[in-house]
Amino acid sequence: MSTGSRPLALPPNVSHDAFSRFISACEVIVGRENIHMVTSKEDLADGSYCEPPKTHDPHHVVEQDYFVASAVMNPRSVSEVQELVQLANEYRIPLWPTSIGRNSGYGGAALRLRGSVVIDLGKHMNRVLEVNVDAAYAVVEPGVTFAGLHEYLVKNGLREKLWIDISDVGGGSVMGNTLERGVGYTPYGDHWMMHCGMEVILPSGELLRTSMGALPQNPRTSVHPIHQDAGNKYWQLFPFGFGPYNDGLFSQSNLEIVTKIGMWLMPNPGGFQAYQISLPRDEDIHQAVDIIQPLRLQMIIQNVLTLRHILLDAAMLGSKTNYTSDTEKPLNEAELDAITKNLNLG
């Protein structure tokens, strides 16, 4: 890619000359090898779940290049993210941050403003920064997946002491799933409730640490960047003690780029027992919910519960042609009943 290359889509109200100067300045920050400019439709490959595209919407329902990036950048550190944000302010360039991009339910990593610059935090910023066994928490960067955190615990001999929760797919980002208010299945399954302490880059490029992280561990006597300071030792322990609890501003919003997050892990309970209850008719769900509600309110059932329709499992176990010869029409009640009987499910 040359500095003068013209992207397939420029950011709104940005000239080619200004964009070229912006790219040249970005090369100084992250290196030319960490910038990919989208110059033609040939650059747009829909990829796969494990390798989703960052350039465009992999599940496009309009033209493939309708939601397309002008460039994708791979910063290697918090300071590089800060510099990119400050530079984008200077040139009025819209940014679209992403971590892993594997949440296909939300359209993957797809940007929603044509010509935006995608900041891919998952390629290089993918470290487990800390695991504290006594306090049962981890601090991770955006690119750490559930599988990656699990492998870290196994590699470091911590799997018998700490468990992580997971939201269906192990290849998703721990941070991304938490900020999207995802849920799993253990008592620690509400990931947002189990996060504690965030480090974010504000739209101005300033760095903010939430909760107890806003209180320095030691008085600042050096001139190195704030993100290099050791976090307060209570940062991942208690979210409410110092300053306002403003984490909700940084969940599913465009007010920040999150670069670190603390997650409470589950002390190994020694085992678990899973249950699946099948209900033969849709109308049975009303009574089931009435039974479950007081048990959840009293924390007798601590896990997150999932109510599934038969078609979710049917789609996992076969295509529509496995269940009907008429693939043009929705399945009727009789066909749904036949599927439940065939799969021995509710």
mmCIF file of C-alpha atoms in Angstrom:
data_model
loop_
_atom_site.group_PDB
_atom_site.id
_atom_site.type_symbol
_atom_site.label_atom_id
_atom_site.label_comp_id
_atom_site.label_asym_id
_atom_site.label_seq_id
_atom_site.Cartn_x
_atom_site.Cartn_y
_atom_site.Cartn_z
ATOM 1 C CA MET A 1 0.000 0.000 0.000
ATOM 2 C CA SER A 2 1.355 3.380 -0.939
ATOM 3 C CA THR A 3 0.500 6.525 0.966
ATOM 4 C CA GLY A 4 -1.171 8.001 -2.091
ATOM 5 C CA SER A 5 -3.474 5.039 -2.708
ATOM 6 C CA ARG A 6 -7.136 5.984 -2.980
ATOM 7 C CA PRO A 7 -9.516 4.013 -0.754
ATOM 8 C CA LEU A 8 -12.671 2.491 -2.140
ATOM 9 C CA ALA A 9 -14.630 4.777 0.196
ATOM 10 C CA LEU A 10 -13.329 7.982 1.764
ATOM 11 C CA PRO A 11 -14.628 9.049 5.186
ATOM 12 C CA PRO A 12 -17.503 11.557 4.939
ATOM 13 C CA ASN A 13 -16.424 15.123 4.166
ATOM 14 C CA VAL A 14 -12.721 14.169 4.005
ATOM 15 C CA SER A 15 -10.683 14.896 0.894
ATOM 16 C CA HIS A 16 -8.267 12.403 -0.612
ATOM 17 C CA ASP A 17 -5.360 14.722 0.173
ATOM 18 C CA ALA A 18 -6.344 15.026 3.847
ATOM 19 C CA PHE A 19 -6.876 11.269 4.092
ATOM 20 C CA SER A 20 -3.436 10.588 2.592
ATOM 21 C CA ARG A 21 -1.817 12.885 5.155
ATOM 22 C CA PHE A 22 -3.743 11.122 7.905
ATOM 23 C CA ILE A 23 -2.535 7.705 6.718
ATOM 24 C CA SER A 24 1.079 8.936 6.541
ATOM 25 C CA ALA A 25 0.868 10.151 10.135
ATOM 26 C CA CYS A 26 -0.686 6.831 11.202
ATOM 27 C CA GLU A 27 2.220 4.926 9.629
ATOM 28 C CA VAL A 28 4.577 6.725 11.998
ATOM 29 C CA ILE A 29 2.464 5.568 14.959
ATOM 30 C CA VAL A 30 1.670 1.916 14.160
ATOM 31 C CA GLY A 31 3.961 1.108 11.210
ATOM 32 C CA ARG A 32 2.963 0.596 7.594
ATOM 33 C CA GLU A 33 2.626 -3.156 8.155
ATOM 34 C CA ASN A 34 -0.237 -2.520 10.581
ATOM 35 C CA ILE A 35 -2.362 -0.513 8.146
ATOM 36 C CA HIS A 36 -4.523 -2.133 5.484
ATOM 37 C CA MET A 37 -6.268 0.223 3.067
ATOM 38 C CA VAL A 38 -9.348 -1.014 1.221
ATOM 39 C CA THR A 39 -8.756 0.097 -2.367
ATOM 40 C CA SER A 40 -11.074 -2.171 -4.361
ATOM 41 C CA LYS A 41 -13.827 -4.762 -4.088
ATOM 42 C CA GLU A 42 -11.157 -7.419 -4.510
ATOM 43 C CA ASP A 43 -10.059 -6.575 -0.946
ATOM 44 C CA LEU A 44 -13.450 -7.708 0.391
ATOM 45 C CA ALA A 45 -13.520 -11.368 1.387
ATOM 46 C CA ASP A 46 -16.389 -12.475 3.627
ATOM 47 C CA GLY A 47 -14.047 -14.804 5.523
ATOM 48 C CA SER A 48 -15.277 -17.246 8.160
ATOM 49 C CA TYR A 49 -16.252 -17.319 11.818
ATOM 50 C CA CYS A 50 -12.633 -17.785 12.891
ATOM 51 C CA GLU A 51 -11.358 -15.149 10.464
ATOM 52 C CA PRO A 52 -14.134 -12.569 10.140
ATOM 53 C CA PRO A 53 -13.484 -9.544 7.917
ATOM 54 C CA LYS A 54 -12.896 -6.168 9.537
ATOM 55 C CA THR A 55 -13.294 -4.309 6.245
ATOM 56 C CA HIS A 56 -17.043 -4.748 5.731
ATOM 57 C CA ASP A 57 -20.198 -6.493 6.888
ATOM 58 C CA PRO A 58 -19.723 -10.258 6.415
ATOM 59 C CA HIS A 59 -23.504 -10.733 6.577
ATOM 60 C CA HIS A 60 -24.322 -8.020 4.073
ATOM 61 C CA VAL A 61 -27.940 -7.760 2.968
ATOM 62 C CA VAL A 62 -27.172 -4.792 0.731
ATOM 63 C CA GLU A 63 -24.167 -4.463 -1.575
ATOM 64 C CA GLN A 64 -20.961 -5.924 -0.138
ATOM 65 C CA ASP A 65 -19.223 -2.554 -0.294
ATOM 66 C CA TYR A 66 -22.104 -0.556 1.225
ATOM 67 C CA PHE A 67 -20.714 -0.662 4.776
ATOM 68 C CA VAL A 68 -17.037 -0.621 3.877
ATOM 69 C CA ALA A 69 -13.993 0.728 5.712
ATOM 70 C CA SER A 70 -11.481 3.085 4.183
ATOM 71 C CA ALA A 71 -8.687 1.381 6.154
ATOM 72 C CA VAL A 72 -8.071 -1.070 8.993
ATOM 73 C CA MET A 73 -5.392 -0.367 11.608
ATOM 74 C CA ASN A 74 -3.827 -2.724 14.148
ATOM 75 C CA PRO A 75 -2.435 -0.773 17.130
ATOM 76 C CA ARG A 76 0.009 -2.588 19.399
ATOM 77 C CA SER A 77 -0.394 -0.647 22.645
ATOM 78 C CA VAL A 78 -2.594 1.709 24.640
ATOM 79 C CA SER A 79 -0.408 4.683 23.766
ATOM 80 C CA GLU A 80 -0.791 3.924 20.048
ATOM 81 C CA VAL A 81 -4.572 3.837 20.440
ATOM 82 C CA GLN A 82 -4.438 7.218 22.183
ATOM 83 C CA GLU A 83 -2.324 8.712 19.403
ATOM 84 C CA LEU A 84 -4.654 7.358 16.706
ATOM 85 C CA VAL A 85 -7.692 8.862 18.438
ATOM 86 C CA GLN A 86 -5.972 12.224 18.802
ATOM 87 C CA LEU A 87 -4.933 12.133 15.148
ATOM 88 C CA ALA A 88 -8.460 11.210 14.056
ATOM 89 C CA ASN A 89 -9.734 14.263 15.942
ATOM 90 C CA GLU A 90 -7.272 16.450 14.094
ATOM 91 C CA TYR A 91 -8.360 15.165 10.660
ATOM 92 C CA ARG A 92 -12.036 14.590 11.574
ATOM 93 C CA ILE A 93 -11.836 10.881 10.735
ATOM 94 C CA PRO A 94 -14.580 8.568 12.120
ATOM 95 C CA LEU A 95 -13.226 5.512 13.938
ATOM 96 C CA TRP A 96 -14.844 2.096 14.405
ATOM 97 C CA PRO A 97 -13.128 0.004 17.112
ATOM 98 C CA THR A 98 -13.497 -3.766 17.294
ATOM 99 C CA SER A 99 -11.865 -6.570 19.250
ATOM 100 C CA ILE A 100 -12.447 -10.026 17.707
ATOM 101 C CA GLY A 101 -15.529 -9.447 15.562
ATOM 102 C CA ARG A 102 -17.055 -12.898 15.995
ATOM 103 C CA ASN A 103 -20.439 -11.903 17.400
ATOM 104 C CA SER A 104 -22.391 -12.779 14.285
ATOM 105 C CA GLY A 105 -25.666 -12.031 16.065
ATOM 106 C CA TYR A 106 -24.677 -8.351 15.898
ATOM 107 C CA GLY A 107 -23.275 -8.476 12.369
ATOM 108 C CA GLY A 108 -19.690 -9.250 13.290
ATOM 109 C CA ALA A 109 -17.247 -6.352 13.290
ATOM 110 C CA ALA A 110 -19.166 -4.481 10.623
ATOM 111 C CA LEU A 111 -18.884 -0.695 10.675
ATOM 112 C CA ARG A 112 -22.017 1.416 10.298
ATOM 113 C CA LEU A 113 -20.592 4.517 8.608
ATOM 114 C CA ARG A 114 -19.105 4.027 5.150
ATOM 115 C CA GLY A 115 -15.491 5.125 4.967
ATOM 116 C CA SER A 116 -14.744 4.829 8.678
ATOM 117 C CA VAL A 117 -11.316 3.676 9.809
ATOM 118 C CA VAL A 118 -11.537 0.392 11.705
ATOM 119 C CA ILE A 119 -9.310 0.094 14.782
ATOM 120 C CA ASP A 120 -8.692 -3.646 15.196
ATOM 121 C CA LEU A 121 -7.676 -4.138 18.827
ATOM 122 C CA GLY A 122 -7.639 -7.926 18.671
ATOM 123 C CA LYS A 123 -4.620 -8.629 16.492
ATOM 124 C CA HIS A 124 -1.860 -7.404 18.825
ATOM 125 C CA MET A 125 -3.581 -6.393 22.065
ATOM 126 C CA ASN A 126 -4.477 -9.929 23.121
ATOM 127 C CA ARG A 127 -2.719 -10.537 26.439
ATOM 128 C CA VAL A 128 -3.968 -11.827 29.759
ATOM 129 C CA LEU A 129 -2.326 -9.154 31.910
ATOM 130 C CA GLU A 130 -3.018 -10.615 35.347
ATOM 131 C CA VAL A 131 -4.793 -13.453 37.120
ATOM 132 C CA ASN A 132 -5.183 -13.110 40.883
ATOM 133 C CA VAL A 133 -6.031 -16.459 42.464
ATOM 134 C CA ASP A 134 -6.763 -15.245 45.989
ATOM 135 C CA ALA A 135 -9.153 -12.517 44.825
ATOM 136 C CA ALA A 136 -10.408 -14.571 41.828
ATOM 137 C CA TYR A 137 -10.111 -12.055 39.008
ATOM 138 C CA ALA A 138 -8.369 -11.551 35.682
ATOM 139 C CA VAL A 139 -7.348 -8.437 33.752
ATOM 140 C CA VAL A 140 -7.439 -8.835 29.969
ATOM 141 C CA GLU A 141 -6.893 -6.895 26.763
ATOM 142 C CA PRO A 142 -9.535 -6.700 23.989
ATOM 143 C CA GLY A 143 -8.225 -9.611 21.938
ATOM 144 C CA VAL A 144 -8.372 -12.235 24.697
ATOM 145 C CA THR A 145 -10.970 -14.885 23.886
ATOM 146 C CA PHE A 146 -12.785 -17.138 26.335
ATOM 147 C CA ALA A 147 -10.769 -20.051 24.952
ATOM 148 C CA GLY A 148 -7.560 -18.030 25.329
ATOM 149 C CA LEU A 149 -8.282 -17.207 28.977
ATOM 150 C CA HIS A 150 -9.112 -20.855 29.632
ATOM 151 C CA GLU A 151 -5.834 -21.938 28.026
ATOM 152 C CA TYR A 152 -3.979 -19.418 30.183
ATOM 153 C CA LEU A 153 -5.488 -20.938 33.334
ATOM 154 C CA VAL A 154 -4.593 -24.454 32.174
ATOM 155 C CA LYS A 155 -1.040 -23.508 31.155
ATOM 156 C CA ASN A 156 -0.391 -21.832 34.493
ATOM 157 C CA GLY A 157 -1.870 -24.629 36.618
ATOM 158 C CA LEU A 158 -4.867 -22.555 37.735
ATOM 159 C CA ARG A 159 -7.706 -24.544 36.158
ATOM 160 C CA GLU A 160 -8.449 -26.445 39.364
ATOM 161 C CA LYS A 161 -8.691 -23.185 41.317
ATOM 162 C CA LEU A 162 -10.579 -20.843 38.981
ATOM 163 C CA TRP A 163 -13.275 -21.261 36.350
ATOM 164 C CA ILE A 164 -14.387 -18.854 33.653
ATOM 165 C CA ASP A 165 -17.912 -18.513 32.346
ATOM 166 C CA ILE A 166 -18.532 -18.672 28.643
ATOM 167 C CA SER A 167 -21.277 -17.475 26.334
ATOM 168 C CA ASP A 168 -21.860 -20.335 23.875
ATOM 169 C CA VAL A 169 -18.742 -19.808 21.758
ATOM 170 C CA GLY A 170 -15.199 -19.925 23.068
ATOM 171 C CA GLY A 171 -13.789 -17.913 20.168
ATOM 172 C CA GLY A 172 -15.477 -14.689 21.220
ATOM 173 C CA SER A 173 -13.797 -11.815 23.055
ATOM 174 C CA VAL A 174 -14.112 -11.752 26.839
ATOM 175 C CA MET A 175 -14.198 -7.962 26.772
ATOM 176 C CA GLY A 176 -16.445 -7.668 23.733
ATOM 177 C CA ASN A 177 -19.030 -10.075 25.092
ATOM 178 C CA THR A 178 -19.047 -8.281 28.444
ATOM 179 C CA LEU A 179 -19.552 -4.833 26.907
ATOM 180 C CA GLU A 180 -22.369 -6.244 24.777
ATOM 181 C CA ARG A 181 -24.087 -7.442 27.978
ATOM 182 C CA GLY A 182 -23.685 -11.097 27.033
ATOM 183 C CA VAL A 183 -24.604 -13.899 29.398
ATOM 184 C CA GLY A 184 -23.352 -17.399 30.081
ATOM 185 C CA TYR A 185 -24.646 -20.268 32.164
ATOM 186 C CA THR A 186 -22.942 -20.370 35.578
ATOM 187 C CA PRO A 187 -23.718 -18.157 38.601
ATOM 188 C CA TYR A 188 -21.099 -15.877 37.047
ATOM 189 C CA GLY A 189 -22.986 -15.881 33.746
ATOM 190 C CA ASP A 190 -24.008 -12.227 33.739
ATOM 191 C CA HIS A 191 -20.672 -11.004 32.426
ATOM 192 C CA TRP A 192 -21.444 -7.315 32.869
ATOM 193 C CA MET A 193 -22.207 -7.832 36.576
ATOM 194 C CA MET A 194 -18.931 -9.745 36.914
ATOM 195 C CA HIS A 195 -16.695 -7.089 35.398
ATOM 196 C CA CYS A 196 -14.822 -4.754 37.740
ATOM 197 C CA GLY A 197 -12.631 -1.913 36.568
ATOM 198 C CA MET A 198 -12.066 -0.638 33.045
ATOM 199 C CA GLU A 199 -9.411 1.363 31.250
ATOM 200 C CA VAL A 200 -10.820 3.431 28.396
ATOM 201 C CA ILE A 201 -9.659 5.955 25.824
ATOM 202 C CA LEU A 202 -12.118 8.830 25.575
ATOM 203 C CA PRO A 203 -12.969 10.556 22.256
ATOM 204 C CA SER A 204 -10.456 13.263 23.174
ATOM 205 C CA GLY A 205 -7.689 10.659 23.396
ATOM 206 C CA GLU A 206 -7.483 10.989 27.189
ATOM 207 C CA LEU A 207 -7.129 7.864 29.300
ATOM 208 C CA LEU A 208 -9.636 7.067 32.053
ATOM 209 C CA ARG A 209 -9.633 4.273 34.610
ATOM 210 C CA THR A 210 -12.997 3.599 36.191
ATOM 211 C CA SER A 211 -13.936 2.799 39.788
ATOM 212 C CA MET A 212 -10.997 2.297 42.174
ATOM 213 C CA GLY A 213 -8.657 2.432 39.181
ATOM 214 C CA ALA A 214 -9.084 6.213 39.198
ATOM 215 C CA LEU A 215 -7.107 6.310 42.442
ATOM 216 C CA PRO A 216 -3.346 5.946 41.776
ATOM 217 C CA GLN A 217 -1.524 3.139 43.544
ATOM 218 C CA ASN A 218 1.400 5.459 44.212
ATOM 219 C CA PRO A 219 1.855 9.241 43.877
ATOM 220 C CA ARG A 220 2.902 10.105 40.337
ATOM 221 C CA THR A 221 6.555 11.109 40.381
ATOM 222 C CA SER A 222 7.582 10.021 36.898
ATOM 223 C CA VAL A 223 6.832 11.336 33.432
ATOM 224 C CA HIS A 224 5.940 8.007 31.800
ATOM 225 C CA PRO A 225 2.385 7.612 30.405
ATOM 226 C CA ILE A 226 -0.415 7.005 32.897
ATOM 227 C CA HIS A 227 -1.346 3.644 31.350
ATOM 228 C CA GLN A 228 2.060 2.333 32.422
ATOM 229 C CA ASP A 229 1.275 3.035 36.089
ATOM 230 C CA ALA A 230 0.436 0.019 38.211
ATOM 231 C CA GLY A 231 -3.287 -0.103 38.810
ATOM 232 C CA ASN A 232 -4.640 0.471 42.288
ATOM 233 C CA LYS A 233 -4.579 -2.862 44.130
ATOM 234 C CA TYR A 234 -8.337 -2.568 44.787
ATOM 235 C CA TRP A 235 -9.158 -1.763 41.135
ATOM 236 C CA GLN A 236 -10.565 -5.215 40.358
ATOM 237 C CA LEU A 237 -11.976 -5.842 43.837
ATOM 238 C CA PHE A 238 -14.649 -3.201 44.383
ATOM 239 C CA PRO A 239 -16.306 -0.932 41.806
ATOM 240 C CA PHE A 240 -17.985 1.698 43.979
ATOM 241 C CA GLY A 241 -15.448 3.058 46.441
ATOM 242 C CA PHE A 242 -13.820 6.025 44.699
ATOM 243 C CA GLY A 243 -15.501 8.522 42.421
ATOM 244 C CA PRO A 244 -18.631 7.954 40.320
ATOM 245 C CA TYR A 245 -19.473 4.503 38.995
ATOM 246 C CA ASN A 246 -19.732 5.456 35.327
ATOM 247 C CA ASP A 247 -18.995 2.120 33.653
ATOM 248 C CA GLY A 248 -22.460 2.004 32.104
ATOM 249 C CA LEU A 249 -21.446 4.868 29.823
ATOM 250 C CA PHE A 250 -18.952 2.521 28.196
ATOM 251 C CA SER A 251 -21.245 -0.436 27.516
ATOM 252 C CA GLN A 252 -22.547 -0.700 23.935
ATOM 253 C CA SER A 253 -21.714 2.943 23.330
ATOM 254 C CA ASN A 254 -19.549 5.097 21.091
ATOM 255 C CA LEU A 255 -18.082 7.125 23.951
ATOM 256 C CA GLU A 256 -14.781 5.275 24.286
ATOM 257 C CA ILE A 257 -12.341 2.579 23.235
ATOM 258 C CA VAL A 258 -11.846 0.055 26.052
ATOM 259 C CA THR A 259 -8.257 -1.180 26.375
ATOM 260 C CA LYS A 260 -8.392 -3.186 29.642
ATOM 261 C CA ILE A 261 -11.127 -4.806 31.693
ATOM 262 C CA GLY A 262 -11.163 -6.707 34.968
ATOM 263 C CA MET A 263 -13.318 -9.843 35.227
ATOM 264 C CA TRP A 264 -14.277 -11.755 38.348
ATOM 265 C CA LEU A 265 -13.599 -15.458 37.936
ATOM 266 C CA MET A 266 -15.450 -18.289 39.659
ATOM 267 C CA PRO A 267 -13.701 -20.206 42.433
ATOM 268 C CA ASN A 268 -13.878 -23.873 41.493
ATOM 269 C CA PRO A 269 -17.082 -25.186 43.142
ATOM 270 C CA GLY A 270 -15.930 -28.787 42.785
ATOM 271 C CA GLY A 271 -18.435 -29.721 40.118
ATOM 272 C CA PHE A 272 -21.811 -28.928 38.633
ATOM 273 C CA GLN A 273 -25.011 -30.599 37.506
ATOM 274 C CA ALA A 274 -26.712 -29.479 34.312
ATOM 275 C CA TYR A 275 -30.444 -29.877 33.678
ATOM 276 C CA GLN A 276 -32.610 -29.702 30.604
ATOM 277 C CA ILE A 277 -36.394 -29.694 30.983
ATOM 278 C CA SER A 278 -38.525 -30.206 27.894
ATOM 279 C CA LEU A 279 -41.996 -28.660 27.722
ATOM 280 C CA PRO A 280 -44.318 -30.273 25.158
ATOM 281 C CA ARG A 281 -46.396 -27.153 24.330
ATOM 282 C CA ASP A 282 -45.664 -23.439 23.944
ATOM 283 C CA GLU A 283 -48.377 -22.541 26.443
ATOM 284 C CA ASP A 284 -46.519 -24.531 29.135
ATOM 285 C CA ILE A 285 -43.854 -21.813 29.212
ATOM 286 C CA HIS A 286 -46.146 -19.457 31.170
ATOM 287 C CA GLN A 287 -46.435 -21.875 34.083
ATOM 288 C CA ALA A 288 -42.733 -22.748 33.912
ATOM 289 C CA VAL A 289 -41.729 -19.077 34.232
ATOM 290 C CA ASP A 290 -44.088 -18.646 37.205
ATOM 291 C CA ILE A 291 -42.372 -21.589 38.918
ATOM 292 C CA ILE A 292 -38.859 -20.401 38.125
ATOM 293 C CA GLN A 293 -39.275 -16.734 39.126
ATOM 294 C CA PRO A 294 -39.378 -17.135 42.944
ATOM 295 C CA LEU A 295 -36.517 -19.650 42.808
ATOM 296 C CA ARG A 296 -34.356 -17.111 40.952
ATOM 297 C CA LEU A 297 -35.381 -14.224 43.221
ATOM 298 C CA GLN A 298 -34.365 -16.226 46.293
ATOM 299 C CA MET A 299 -31.130 -17.342 44.565
ATOM 300 C CA ILE A 300 -32.068 -21.007 45.006
ATOM 301 C CA ILE A 301 -31.341 -21.287 41.285
ATOM 302 C CA GLN A 302 -28.158 -19.264 40.809
ATOM 303 C CA ASN A 303 -27.414 -20.025 37.192
ATOM 304 C CA VAL A 304 -28.606 -18.097 34.172
ATOM 305 C CA LEU A 305 -31.559 -19.906 32.596
ATOM 306 C CA THR A 306 -32.154 -20.257 28.879
ATOM 307 C CA LEU A 307 -35.524 -20.818 27.227
ATOM 308 C CA ARG A 308 -35.061 -22.371 23.799
ATOM 309 C CA HIS A 309 -37.531 -22.975 20.980
ATOM 310 C CA ILE A 310 -37.384 -26.299 19.176
ATOM 311 C CA LEU A 311 -36.273 -24.635 15.931
ATOM 312 C CA LEU A 312 -33.000 -23.486 17.547
ATOM 313 C CA ASP A 313 -31.992 -27.100 18.141
ATOM 314 C CA ALA A 314 -33.526 -28.329 14.897
ATOM 315 C CA ALA A 315 -31.398 -25.860 12.926
ATOM 316 C CA MET A 316 -28.281 -27.112 14.732
ATOM 317 C CA LEU A 317 -29.079 -30.725 13.908
ATOM 318 C CA GLY A 318 -30.093 -30.428 10.274
ATOM 319 C CA SER A 319 -31.373 -28.257 7.440
ATOM 320 C CA LYS A 320 -35.009 -27.456 6.725
ATOM 321 C CA THR A 321 -35.123 -30.251 4.147
ATOM 322 C CA ASN A 322 -34.589 -32.717 6.991
ATOM 323 C CA TYR A 323 -37.995 -31.797 8.373
ATOM 324 C CA THR A 324 -40.194 -30.807 5.429
ATOM 325 C CA SER A 325 -40.343 -31.104 1.656
ATOM 326 C CA ASP A 326 -41.839 -27.616 1.317
ATOM 327 C CA THR A 327 -38.938 -25.265 1.955
ATOM 328 C CA GLU A 328 -40.768 -22.153 0.768
ATOM 329 C CA LYS A 329 -43.290 -21.892 3.617
ATOM 330 C CA PRO A 330 -42.866 -21.542 7.383
ATOM 331 C CA LEU A 331 -43.247 -24.729 9.394
ATOM 332 C CA ASN A 332 -46.738 -25.208 10.793
ATOM 333 C CA GLU A 333 -47.678 -26.428 14.276
ATOM 334 C CA ALA A 334 -48.092 -30.042 13.164
ATOM 335 C CA GLU A 335 -44.599 -30.036 11.635
ATOM 336 C CA LEU A 336 -43.135 -28.478 14.788
ATOM 337 C CA ASP A 337 -44.802 -31.191 16.880
ATOM 338 C CA ALA A 338 -43.313 -33.841 14.574
ATOM 339 C CA ILE A 339 -39.843 -32.316 14.996
ATOM 340 C CA THR A 340 -40.112 -32.328 18.802
ATOM 341 C CA LYS A 341 -41.136 -35.977 18.728
ATOM 342 C CA ASN A 342 -38.379 -36.898 16.262
ATOM 343 C CA LEU A 343 -35.649 -35.105 18.279
ATOM 344 C CA ASN A 344 -37.115 -36.068 21.654
ATOM 345 C CA LEU A 345 -37.120 -32.417 22.706
ATOM 346 C CA GLY A 346 -39.720 -29.876 23.856
#
